[in-house]
Coordinates of C-alpha atoms in Angstrom, one line a residue:
X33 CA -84.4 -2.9 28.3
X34 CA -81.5 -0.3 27.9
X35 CA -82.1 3.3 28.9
X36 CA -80.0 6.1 26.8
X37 CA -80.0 9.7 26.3
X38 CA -78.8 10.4 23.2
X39 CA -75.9 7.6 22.3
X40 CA -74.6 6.8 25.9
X41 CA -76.5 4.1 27.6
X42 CA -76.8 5.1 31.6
X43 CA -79.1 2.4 33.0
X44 CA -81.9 -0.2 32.2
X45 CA -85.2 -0.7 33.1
X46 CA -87.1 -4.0 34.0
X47 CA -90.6 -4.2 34.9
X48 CA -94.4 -4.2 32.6
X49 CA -94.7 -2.4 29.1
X50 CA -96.8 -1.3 26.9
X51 CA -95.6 0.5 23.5
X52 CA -92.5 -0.1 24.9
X53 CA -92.8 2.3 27.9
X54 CA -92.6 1.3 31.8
X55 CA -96.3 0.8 32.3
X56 CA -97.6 -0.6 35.8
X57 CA -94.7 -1.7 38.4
X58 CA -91.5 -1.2 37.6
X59 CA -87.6 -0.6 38.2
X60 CA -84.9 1.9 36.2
X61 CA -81.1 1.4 37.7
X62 CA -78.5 3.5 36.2
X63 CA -76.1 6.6 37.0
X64 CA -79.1 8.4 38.2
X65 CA -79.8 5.8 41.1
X66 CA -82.3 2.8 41.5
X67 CA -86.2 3.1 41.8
X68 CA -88.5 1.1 42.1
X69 CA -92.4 1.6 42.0
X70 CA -95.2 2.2 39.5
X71 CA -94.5 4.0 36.5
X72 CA -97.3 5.6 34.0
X73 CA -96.2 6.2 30.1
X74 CA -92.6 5.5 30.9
X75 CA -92.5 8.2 34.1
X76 CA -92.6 7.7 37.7
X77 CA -96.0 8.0 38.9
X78 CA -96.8 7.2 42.5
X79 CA -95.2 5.4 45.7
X80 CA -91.5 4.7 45.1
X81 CA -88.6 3.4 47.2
X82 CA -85.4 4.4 46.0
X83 CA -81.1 4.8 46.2
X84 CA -80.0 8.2 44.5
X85 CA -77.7 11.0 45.1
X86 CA -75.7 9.0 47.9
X87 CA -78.6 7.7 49.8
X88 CA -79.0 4.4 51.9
X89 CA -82.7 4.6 50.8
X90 CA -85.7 6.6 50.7
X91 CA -89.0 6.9 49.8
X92 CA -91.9 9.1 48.5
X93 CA -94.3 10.0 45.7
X94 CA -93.7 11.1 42.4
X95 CA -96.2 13.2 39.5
X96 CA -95.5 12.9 36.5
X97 CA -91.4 11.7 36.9
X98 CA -91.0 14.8 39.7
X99 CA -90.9 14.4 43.1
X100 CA -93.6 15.6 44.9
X101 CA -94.7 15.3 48.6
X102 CA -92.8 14.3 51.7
X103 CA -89.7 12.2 50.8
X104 CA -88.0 10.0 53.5
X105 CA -84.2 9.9 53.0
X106 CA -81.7 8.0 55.1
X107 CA -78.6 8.7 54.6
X108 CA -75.0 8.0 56.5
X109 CA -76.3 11.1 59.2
X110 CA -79.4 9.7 59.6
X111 CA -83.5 10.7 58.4
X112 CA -83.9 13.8 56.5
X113 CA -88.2 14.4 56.0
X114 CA -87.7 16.6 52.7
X115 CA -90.8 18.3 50.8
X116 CA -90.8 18.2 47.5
X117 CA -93.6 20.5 44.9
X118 CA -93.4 19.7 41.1
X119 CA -90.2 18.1 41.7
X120 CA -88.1 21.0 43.6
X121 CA -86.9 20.6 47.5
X122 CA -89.2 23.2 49.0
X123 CA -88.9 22.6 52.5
X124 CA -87.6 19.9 55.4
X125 CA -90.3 18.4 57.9
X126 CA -88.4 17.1 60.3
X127 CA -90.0 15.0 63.2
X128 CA -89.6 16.1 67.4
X129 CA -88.2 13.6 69.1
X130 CA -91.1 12.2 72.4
X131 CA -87.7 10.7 74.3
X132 CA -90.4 7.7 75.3
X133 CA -90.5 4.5 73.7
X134 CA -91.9 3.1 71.5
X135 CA -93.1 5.7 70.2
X136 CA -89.5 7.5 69.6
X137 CA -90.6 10.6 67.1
X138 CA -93.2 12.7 66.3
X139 CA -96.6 10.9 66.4
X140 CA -98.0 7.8 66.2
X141 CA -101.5 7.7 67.1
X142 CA -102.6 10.2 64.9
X143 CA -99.8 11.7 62.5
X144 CA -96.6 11.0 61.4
X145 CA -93.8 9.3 63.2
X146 CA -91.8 6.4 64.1
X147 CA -92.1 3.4 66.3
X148 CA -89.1 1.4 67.6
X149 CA -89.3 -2.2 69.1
X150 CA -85.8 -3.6 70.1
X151 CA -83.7 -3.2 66.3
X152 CA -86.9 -2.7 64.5
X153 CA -88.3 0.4 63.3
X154 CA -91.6 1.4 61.6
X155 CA -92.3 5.1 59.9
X156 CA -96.0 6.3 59.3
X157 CA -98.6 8.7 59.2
X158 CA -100.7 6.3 61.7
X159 CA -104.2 7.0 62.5
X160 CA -105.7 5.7 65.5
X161 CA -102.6 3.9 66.1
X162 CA -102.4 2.2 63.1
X163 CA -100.1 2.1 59.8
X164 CA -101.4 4.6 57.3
X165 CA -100.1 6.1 54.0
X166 CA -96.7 5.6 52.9
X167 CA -94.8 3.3 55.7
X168 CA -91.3 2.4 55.8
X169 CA -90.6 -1.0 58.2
X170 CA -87.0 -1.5 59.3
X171 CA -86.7 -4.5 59.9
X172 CA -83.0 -5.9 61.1
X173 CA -84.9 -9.3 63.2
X174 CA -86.5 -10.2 59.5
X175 CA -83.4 -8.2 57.7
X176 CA -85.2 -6.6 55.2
X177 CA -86.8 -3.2 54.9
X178 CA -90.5 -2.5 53.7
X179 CA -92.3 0.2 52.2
X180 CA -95.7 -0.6 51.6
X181 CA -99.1 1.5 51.4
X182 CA -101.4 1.2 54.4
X183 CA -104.8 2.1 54.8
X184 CA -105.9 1.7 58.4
X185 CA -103.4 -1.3 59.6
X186 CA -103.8 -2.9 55.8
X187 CA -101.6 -3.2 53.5
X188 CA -103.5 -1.5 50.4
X189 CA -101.5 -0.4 47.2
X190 CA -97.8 -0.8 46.7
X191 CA -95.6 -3.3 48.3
X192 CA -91.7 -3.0 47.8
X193 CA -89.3 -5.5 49.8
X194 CA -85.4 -4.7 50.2
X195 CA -84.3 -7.9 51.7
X196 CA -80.8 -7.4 53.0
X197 CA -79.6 -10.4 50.7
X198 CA -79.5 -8.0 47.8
X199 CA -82.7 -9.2 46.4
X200 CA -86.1 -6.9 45.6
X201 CA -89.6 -7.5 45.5
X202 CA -92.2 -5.6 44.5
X203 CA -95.5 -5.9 44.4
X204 CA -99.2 -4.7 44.6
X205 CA -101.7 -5.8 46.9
X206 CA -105.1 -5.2 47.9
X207 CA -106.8 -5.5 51.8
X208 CA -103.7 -7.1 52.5
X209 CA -103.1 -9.9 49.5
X210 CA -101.7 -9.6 46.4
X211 CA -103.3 -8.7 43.6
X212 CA -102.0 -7.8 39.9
X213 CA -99.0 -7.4 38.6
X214 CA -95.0 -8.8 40.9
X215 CA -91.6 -8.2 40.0
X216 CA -88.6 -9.5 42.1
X217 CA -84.6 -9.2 41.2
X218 CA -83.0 -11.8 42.6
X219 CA -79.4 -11.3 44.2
X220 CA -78.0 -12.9 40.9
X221 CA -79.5 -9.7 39.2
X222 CA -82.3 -11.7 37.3
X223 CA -85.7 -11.1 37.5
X224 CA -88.6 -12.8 37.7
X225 CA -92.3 -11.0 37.2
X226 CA -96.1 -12.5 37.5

């Protein structure tokens, strides 16, 4: 479906509706960037990976169509951990780098921070030395990138798949299977849902 503000069309949207509003999993591309997670009554509600405002990528939650929480943004200098509160850039969080491998920033038994195997590259807020809340995988031996929602090593919530083909999955799961609603756009720009 076409997105406007007033007459100009500046995107579209693609994912489940109801009453004609994003409702469940979902993705808007336009001018403003490309997003895709779960949207409530049209607005971005909860986990979302996106491209905006010159990013490679990033991702972080959203309340009500505001950002809101820790964003992740990687951008042509490199991460940036940003706060955001009812949508405004309150503060930066950035991680210390340990200098030891693999655990290369802040930290990853209990608390946030990244883990680096050969070209691979995982973010989280681990407990106990596992994946936890929002997670970001970098994957360059798969070539994709995931952001997914973890809760204790499991993959529990929202699944969203950059492959570096161009094409985008996204889906939700539950104790590590899917379960309810998929979307992917495939690199010819067509999607498919389930």
């Amino acid at each position: 479906a076409t997105l406007s503000e007033g007459n100009k069309e500046i995107g579209y949207q693609v994912g489940f509706h109801e009453n004609q509003l994003l409702q469940g999993i979902g993705n808007q591309t336009g001018e403003f960037g490309k997003y895709w997670g779960m949207f409530k009554n049209g607005k971005k509600e909860g986990f979302f990976s996106y491209e905006s405002e010159g990013n490679m990528y990033a991702f972080g939650g959203f309340v009500d169509g505001k950002r809101e929480g820790l964003h992740v943004i990687r951008n042509k200098a490199g991460y940036e951990f940003r706060d955001y509160q009812n949508g405004r850039h309150i503060s930066n969080s950035p991680l210390v780098t340990t200098g030891v491998s693999p655990c290369v920033m802040g930290h990853c038994e209990n608390g946030k921070g990244v883990k680096v195997y050969d070209n691979d590259a995982v973010y989280s807020n681990w407990k106990n030395g596992q994946k936890n809340g929002m997670t970001m995988e970098f994957l360059m031996s798969e070539k994709k990138i995931i952001f997914s929602e973890f809760v204790e090593g499991i993959v529990d919530g929202l699944q969203m798949i950059w492959h570096f083909d161009g094409s985008k999955e996204i889906m939700q799961m539950q104790n590590g299977a899917i379960s309810g609603q998929y979307l992917k756009r495939n690199q010819n720009n067509t999607h498919e849902a389930a």
